[in-house]
mmCIF file with all atom_site columns, C-alpha atoms in Angstrom:
data_model
loop_
_atom_site.group_PDB
_atom_site.id
_atom_site.type_symbol
_atom_site.label_atom_id
_atom_site.label_alt_id
_atom_site.label_comp_id
_atom_site.label_asym_id
_atom_site.label_entity_id
_atom_site.label_seq_id
_atom_site.pdbx_PDB_ins_code
_atom_site.Cartn_x
_atom_site.Cartn_y
_atom_site.Cartn_z
_atom_site.occupancy
_atom_site.B_iso_or_equiv
_atom_site.pdbx_formal_charge
_atom_site.auth_seq_id
_atom_site.auth_comp_id
_atom_site.auth_asym_id
_atom_site.auth_atom_id
_atom_site.pdbx_PDB_model_num
ATOM 1   C CA . MET A 1 1   ? 159.105 -31.774 -30.206 1.00 0.00 ? 1   MET A CA 1
ATOM 2   C CA . LYS A 1 2   ? 158.676 -35.383 -29.124 1.00 0.00 ? 2   LYS A CA 1
ATOM 3   C CA . SER A 1 3   ? 161.387 -36.765 -26.898 1.00 0.00 ? 3   SER A CA 1
ATOM 4   C CA . ILE A 1 4   ? 162.788 -40.207 -27.528 1.00 0.00 ? 4   ILE A CA 1
ATOM 5   C CA . ILE A 1 5   ? 164.115 -42.109 -24.561 1.00 0.00 ? 5   ILE A CA 1
ATOM 6   C CA . LYS A 1 6   ? 166.602 -44.809 -25.484 1.00 0.00 ? 6   LYS A CA 1
ATOM 7   C CA . TYR A 1 7   ? 165.871 -48.143 -23.824 1.00 0.00 ? 7   TYR A CA 1
ATOM 8   C CA . ARG A 1 8   ? 168.315 -49.313 -21.160 1.00 0.00 ? 8   ARG A CA 1
ATOM 9   C CA . GLY A 1 9   ? 168.048 -52.799 -19.763 1.00 0.00 ? 9   GLY A CA 1
ATOM 10  C CA . PHE A 1 10  ? 168.441 -53.506 -16.086 1.00 0.00 ? 10  PHE A CA 1
ATOM 11  C CA . ASN A 1 11  ? 167.537 -57.180 -16.158 1.00 0.00 ? 11  ASN A CA 1
ATOM 12  C CA . ARG A 1 12  ? 170.985 -58.762 -15.735 1.00 0.00 ? 12  ARG A CA 1
ATOM 13  C CA . ASN A 1 13  ? 170.395 -59.818 -12.137 1.00 0.00 ? 13  ASN A CA 1
ATOM 14  C CA . LYS A 1 14  ? 166.725 -60.747 -12.347 1.00 0.00 ? 14  LYS A CA 1
ATOM 15  C CA . SER A 1 15  ? 165.390 -64.230 -11.877 1.00 0.00 ? 15  SER A CA 1
ATOM 16  C CA . VAL A 1 16  ? 163.307 -66.064 -14.441 1.00 0.00 ? 16  VAL A CA 1
ATOM 17  C CA . ASP A 1 17  ? 160.278 -65.511 -12.188 1.00 0.00 ? 17  ASP A CA 1
ATOM 18  C CA . GLU A 1 18  ? 160.800 -61.726 -12.332 1.00 0.00 ? 18  GLU A CA 1
ATOM 19  C CA . LEU A 1 19  ? 161.122 -61.819 -16.115 1.00 0.00 ? 19  LEU A CA 1
ATOM 20  C CA . LEU A 1 20  ? 157.955 -63.912 -16.389 1.00 0.00 ? 20  LEU A CA 1
ATOM 21  C CA . TYR A 1 21  ? 156.206 -61.377 -14.160 1.00 0.00 ? 21  TYR A CA 1
ATOM 22  C CA . ASN A 1 22  ? 157.332 -58.575 -16.503 1.00 0.00 ? 22  ASN A CA 1
ATOM 23  C CA . ASN A 1 23  ? 155.838 -60.535 -19.374 1.00 0.00 ? 23  ASN A CA 1
ATOM 24  C CA . ILE A 1 24  ? 152.510 -60.766 -17.549 1.00 0.00 ? 24  ILE A CA 1
ATOM 25  C CA . LEU A 1 25  ? 152.549 -57.009 -16.959 1.00 0.00 ? 25  LEU A CA 1
ATOM 26  C CA . TRP A 1 26  ? 153.274 -56.426 -20.652 1.00 0.00 ? 26  TRP A CA 1
ATOM 27  C CA . LEU A 1 27  ? 150.385 -58.684 -21.666 1.00 0.00 ? 27  LEU A CA 1
ATOM 28  C CA . HIS A 1 28  ? 148.005 -56.707 -19.443 1.00 0.00 ? 28  HIS A CA 1
ATOM 29  C CA . TYR A 1 29  ? 149.308 -53.451 -20.912 1.00 0.00 ? 29  TYR A CA 1
ATOM 30  C CA . PHE A 1 30  ? 148.830 -54.660 -24.483 1.00 0.00 ? 30  PHE A CA 1
ATOM 31  C CA . ASN A 1 31  ? 145.342 -55.966 -23.706 1.00 0.00 ? 31  ASN A CA 1
ATOM 32  C CA . PHE A 1 32  ? 144.449 -52.462 -22.528 1.00 0.00 ? 32  PHE A CA 1
ATOM 33  C CA . ILE A 1 33  ? 145.961 -50.962 -25.680 1.00 0.00 ? 33  ILE A CA 1
ATOM 34  C CA . LYS A 1 34  ? 143.595 -53.137 -27.724 1.00 0.00 ? 34  LYS A CA 1
ATOM 35  C CA . VAL A 1 35  ? 140.625 -51.534 -25.962 1.00 0.00 ? 35  VAL A CA 1
ATOM 36  C CA . GLU A 1 36  ? 142.135 -48.090 -26.342 1.00 0.00 ? 36  GLU A CA 1
ATOM 37  C CA . ILE A 1 37  ? 142.866 -48.473 -30.064 1.00 0.00 ? 37  ILE A CA 1
ATOM 38  C CA . THR A 1 38  ? 139.332 -49.741 -30.676 1.00 0.00 ? 38  THR A CA 1
ATOM 39  C CA . PHE A 1 39  ? 137.908 -46.748 -28.807 1.00 0.00 ? 39  PHE A CA 1
ATOM 40  C CA . LEU A 1 40  ? 140.071 -44.192 -30.625 1.00 0.00 ? 40  LEU A CA 1
ATOM 41  C CA . LYS A 1 41  ? 139.192 -45.645 -34.033 1.00 0.00 ? 41  LYS A CA 1
ATOM 42  C CA . GLN A 1 42  ? 135.487 -45.592 -33.159 1.00 0.00 ? 42  GLN A CA 1
ATOM 43  C CA . LEU A 1 43  ? 135.756 -42.019 -31.900 1.00 0.00 ? 43  LEU A CA 1
ATOM 44  C CA . LEU A 1 44  ? 137.521 -40.884 -35.068 1.00 0.00 ? 44  LEU A CA 1
ATOM 45  C CA . LYS A 1 45  ? 135.052 -42.666 -37.343 1.00 0.00 ? 45  LYS A CA 1
ATOM 46  C CA . GLU A 1 46  ? 131.846 -41.572 -35.631 1.00 0.00 ? 46  GLU A CA 1
ATOM 47  C CA . TYR A 1 47  ? 132.465 -38.265 -33.892 1.00 0.00 ? 47  TYR A CA 1
ATOM 48  C CA . PRO A 1 48  ? 130.246 -35.552 -35.447 1.00 0.00 ? 48  PRO A CA 1
ATOM 49  C CA . PHE A 1 49  ? 133.047 -33.330 -36.700 1.00 0.00 ? 49  PHE A CA 1
ATOM 50  C CA . LYS A 1 50  ? 132.304 -30.137 -38.576 1.00 0.00 ? 50  LYS A CA 1
ATOM 51  C CA . THR A 1 51  ? 132.616 -30.867 -42.282 1.00 0.00 ? 51  THR A CA 1
ATOM 52  C CA . ASN A 1 52  ? 134.028 -27.468 -43.176 1.00 0.00 ? 52  ASN A CA 1
ATOM 53  C CA . ILE A 1 53  ? 137.401 -28.175 -41.541 1.00 0.00 ? 53  ILE A CA 1
ATOM 54  C CA . PRO A 1 54  ? 140.146 -28.432 -44.199 1.00 0.00 ? 54  PRO A CA 1
ATOM 55  C CA . ASN A 1 55  ? 141.597 -31.925 -44.700 1.00 0.00 ? 55  ASN A CA 1
ATOM 56  C CA . LEU A 1 56  ? 139.483 -33.283 -41.852 1.00 0.00 ? 56  LEU A CA 1
ATOM 57  C CA . PHE A 1 57  ? 138.749 -36.665 -43.358 1.00 0.00 ? 57  PHE A CA 1
ATOM 58  C CA . GLU A 1 58  ? 142.292 -37.096 -44.650 1.00 0.00 ? 58  GLU A CA 1
ATOM 59  C CA . HIS A 1 59  ? 143.653 -36.532 -41.134 1.00 0.00 ? 59  HIS A CA 1
ATOM 60  C CA . ILE A 1 60  ? 141.117 -38.936 -39.673 1.00 0.00 ? 60  ILE A CA 1
ATOM 61  C CA . GLN A 1 61  ? 141.977 -41.610 -42.233 1.00 0.00 ? 61  GLN A CA 1
ATOM 62  C CA . LEU A 1 62  ? 145.699 -41.219 -41.529 1.00 0.00 ? 62  LEU A CA 1
ATOM 63  C CA . PHE A 1 63  ? 145.113 -41.568 -37.798 1.00 0.00 ? 63  PHE A CA 1
ATOM 64  C CA . ILE A 1 64  ? 142.988 -44.671 -38.361 1.00 0.00 ? 64  ILE A CA 1
ATOM 65  C CA . LYS A 1 65  ? 145.693 -46.144 -40.606 1.00 0.00 ? 65  LYS A CA 1
ATOM 66  C CA . ASP A 1 66  ? 148.314 -45.459 -37.911 1.00 0.00 ? 66  ASP A CA 1
ATOM 67  C CA . LEU A 1 67  ? 146.095 -47.074 -35.275 1.00 0.00 ? 67  LEU A CA 1
ATOM 68  C CA . ASP A 1 68  ? 145.672 -50.137 -37.504 1.00 0.00 ? 68  ASP A CA 1
ATOM 69  C CA . THR A 1 69  ? 149.454 -50.356 -37.833 1.00 0.00 ? 69  THR A CA 1
ATOM 70  C CA . PHE A 1 70  ? 149.839 -50.181 -34.061 1.00 0.00 ? 70  PHE A CA 1
ATOM 71  C CA . GLU A 1 71  ? 147.183 -52.863 -33.617 1.00 0.00 ? 71  GLU A CA 1
ATOM 72  C CA . ASN A 1 72  ? 149.017 -55.205 -36.000 1.00 0.00 ? 72  ASN A CA 1
ATOM 73  C CA . HIS A 1 73  ? 152.312 -54.548 -34.230 1.00 0.00 ? 73  HIS A CA 1
ATOM 74  C CA . ARG A 1 74  ? 150.603 -55.085 -30.863 1.00 0.00 ? 74  ARG A CA 1
ATOM 75  C CA . ILE A 1 75  ? 149.451 -58.534 -31.972 1.00 0.00 ? 75  ILE A CA 1
ATOM 76  C CA . LYS A 1 76  ? 152.979 -59.482 -33.067 1.00 0.00 ? 76  LYS A CA 1
ATOM 77  C CA . ILE A 1 77  ? 154.421 -58.309 -29.755 1.00 0.00 ? 77  ILE A CA 1
ATOM 78  C CA . ILE A 1 78  ? 151.863 -60.387 -27.830 1.00 0.00 ? 78  ILE A CA 1
ATOM 79  C CA . GLU A 1 79  ? 152.884 -63.416 -29.901 1.00 0.00 ? 79  GLU A CA 1
ATOM 80  C CA . ASN A 1 80  ? 156.527 -62.692 -29.038 1.00 0.00 ? 80  ASN A CA 1
ATOM 81  C CA . ILE A 1 81  ? 155.727 -62.349 -25.331 1.00 0.00 ? 81  ILE A CA 1
ATOM 82  C CA . THR A 1 82  ? 153.816 -65.626 -25.343 1.00 0.00 ? 82  THR A CA 1
ATOM 83  C CA . SER A 1 83  ? 156.660 -67.364 -27.151 1.00 0.00 ? 83  SER A CA 1
ATOM 84  C CA . GLN A 1 84  ? 159.176 -65.904 -24.740 1.00 0.00 ? 84  GLN A CA 1
ATOM 85  C CA . ASN A 1 85  ? 157.160 -67.109 -21.750 1.00 0.00 ? 85  ASN A CA 1
ATOM 86  C CA . LYS A 1 86  ? 157.529 -70.655 -23.038 1.00 0.00 ? 86  LYS A CA 1
ATOM 87  C CA . GLN A 1 87  ? 161.239 -70.164 -23.692 1.00 0.00 ? 87  GLN A CA 1
ATOM 88  C CA . LEU A 1 88  ? 161.953 -68.634 -20.280 1.00 0.00 ? 88  LEU A CA 1
ATOM 89  C CA . LYS A 1 89  ? 160.443 -71.677 -18.587 1.00 0.00 ? 89  LYS A CA 1
ATOM 90  C CA . THR A 1 90  ? 162.762 -74.042 -20.454 1.00 0.00 ? 90  THR A CA 1
ATOM 91  C CA . ASN A 1 91  ? 165.746 -72.042 -21.731 1.00 0.00 ? 91  ASN A CA 1
ATOM 92  C CA . PHE A 1 92  ? 166.734 -68.782 -20.077 1.00 0.00 ? 92  PHE A CA 1
ATOM 93  C CA . ASN A 1 93  ? 167.794 -66.302 -22.805 1.00 0.00 ? 93  ASN A CA 1
ATOM 94  C CA . LEU A 1 94  ? 168.437 -62.843 -21.421 1.00 0.00 ? 94  LEU A CA 1
ATOM 95  C CA . ALA A 1 95  ? 169.460 -61.400 -24.798 1.00 0.00 ? 95  ALA A CA 1
ATOM 96  C CA . ALA A 1 96  ? 166.077 -62.317 -26.316 1.00 0.00 ? 96  ALA A CA 1
ATOM 97  C CA . PHE A 1 97  ? 164.299 -60.812 -23.318 1.00 0.00 ? 97  PHE A CA 1
ATOM 98  C CA . GLU A 1 98  ? 166.271 -57.566 -23.655 1.00 0.00 ? 98  GLU A CA 1
ATOM 99  C CA . ASP A 1 99  ? 165.491 -57.372 -27.388 1.00 0.00 ? 99  ASP A CA 1
ATOM 100 C CA . LEU A 1 100 ? 161.780 -57.759 -26.687 1.00 0.00 ? 100 LEU A CA 1
ATOM 101 C CA . ALA A 1 101 ? 161.936 -55.248 -23.825 1.00 0.00 ? 101 ALA A CA 1
ATOM 102 C CA . GLU A 1 102 ? 163.542 -52.715 -26.166 1.00 0.00 ? 102 GLU A CA 1
ATOM 103 C CA . GLU A 1 103 ? 160.903 -53.346 -28.848 1.00 0.00 ? 103 GLU A CA 1
ATOM 104 C CA . ILE A 1 104 ? 158.155 -52.840 -26.275 1.00 0.00 ? 104 ILE A CA 1
ATOM 105 C CA . SER A 1 105 ? 159.772 -49.647 -25.008 1.00 0.00 ? 105 SER A CA 1
ATOM 106 C CA . ASP A 1 106 ? 159.986 -48.268 -28.559 1.00 0.00 ? 106 ASP A CA 1
ATOM 107 C CA . TYR A 1 107 ? 156.369 -49.278 -29.236 1.00 0.00 ? 107 TYR A CA 1
ATOM 108 C CA . LYS A 1 108 ? 155.143 -47.557 -26.077 1.00 0.00 ? 108 LYS A CA 1
ATOM 109 C CA . GLN A 1 109 ? 156.959 -44.329 -26.909 1.00 0.00 ? 109 GLN A CA 1
ATOM 110 C CA . THR A 1 110 ? 155.708 -44.133 -30.490 1.00 0.00 ? 110 THR A CA 1
ATOM 111 C CA . TYR A 1 111 ? 152.194 -45.125 -29.423 1.00 0.00 ? 111 TYR A CA 1
ATOM 112 C CA . ILE A 1 112 ? 152.148 -42.365 -26.804 1.00 0.00 ? 112 ILE A CA 1
ATOM 113 C CA . ASN A 1 113 ? 153.315 -39.892 -29.463 1.00 0.00 ? 113 ASN A CA 1
ATOM 114 C CA . LEU A 1 114 ? 150.515 -41.018 -31.809 1.00 0.00 ? 114 LEU A CA 1
ATOM 115 C CA . LYS A 1 115 ? 147.909 -40.638 -29.056 1.00 0.00 ? 115 LYS A CA 1
ATOM 116 C CA . ASN A 1 116 ? 149.290 -37.219 -28.250 1.00 0.00 ? 116 ASN A CA 1
ATOM 117 C CA . ASN A 1 117 ? 148.933 -36.199 -31.914 1.00 0.00 ? 117 ASN A CA 1
ATOM 118 C CA . ILE A 1 118 ? 145.363 -37.515 -32.041 1.00 0.00 ? 118 ILE A CA 1
ATOM 119 C CA . TYR A 1 119 ? 144.405 -35.753 -28.814 1.00 0.00 ? 119 TYR A CA 1
ATOM 120 C CA . GLU A 1 120 ? 145.972 -32.484 -29.926 1.00 0.00 ? 120 GLU A CA 1
ATOM 121 C CA . TYR A 1 121 ? 144.140 -32.683 -33.263 1.00 0.00 ? 121 TYR A CA 1
ATOM 122 C CA . LEU A 1 122 ? 140.800 -33.486 -31.617 1.00 0.00 ? 122 LEU A CA 1
ATOM 123 C CA . ARG A 1 123 ? 141.308 -30.739 -29.060 1.00 0.00 ? 123 ARG A CA 1
ATOM 124 C CA . GLY A 1 124 ? 141.854 -28.304 -31.907 1.00 0.00 ? 124 GLY A CA 1
ATOM 125 C CA . LEU A 1 125 ? 138.588 -29.453 -33.481 1.00 0.00 ? 125 LEU A CA 1
ATOM 126 C CA . LEU A 1 126 ? 136.684 -28.990 -30.245 1.00 0.00 ? 126 LEU A CA 1
ATOM 127 C CA . ILE A 1 127 ? 138.084 -25.502 -29.647 1.00 0.00 ? 127 ILE A CA 1
ATOM 128 C CA . SER A 1 128 ? 137.430 -24.241 -33.185 1.00 0.00 ? 128 SER A CA 1
#
């Protein structure tokens, strides 16, 4: 069973500089996710799996579709972070920051769950 951790914000007393720093950290994280998604898709598409495994290609296609969805969402989040960086420099809006932080937290949790599912599936293929 996958655990879901509800986001809790602790940014009420942070300065704009700290929030901007968090945005930079998020951008680095999402740049890494781009590399990771590309790698996982390539691995799923080109790994020499045994063809006698039931529903193999259907599972692979579903994983690739999920990775594509995460990539599209990643791009939208980066756009939101970039937009927020501009806003924080001119108009401090803590509520908008908290909304984005919650979206990022949810994204990270579901992305980790997807990777876990992919790794478990691939592990099962390697063992069998």
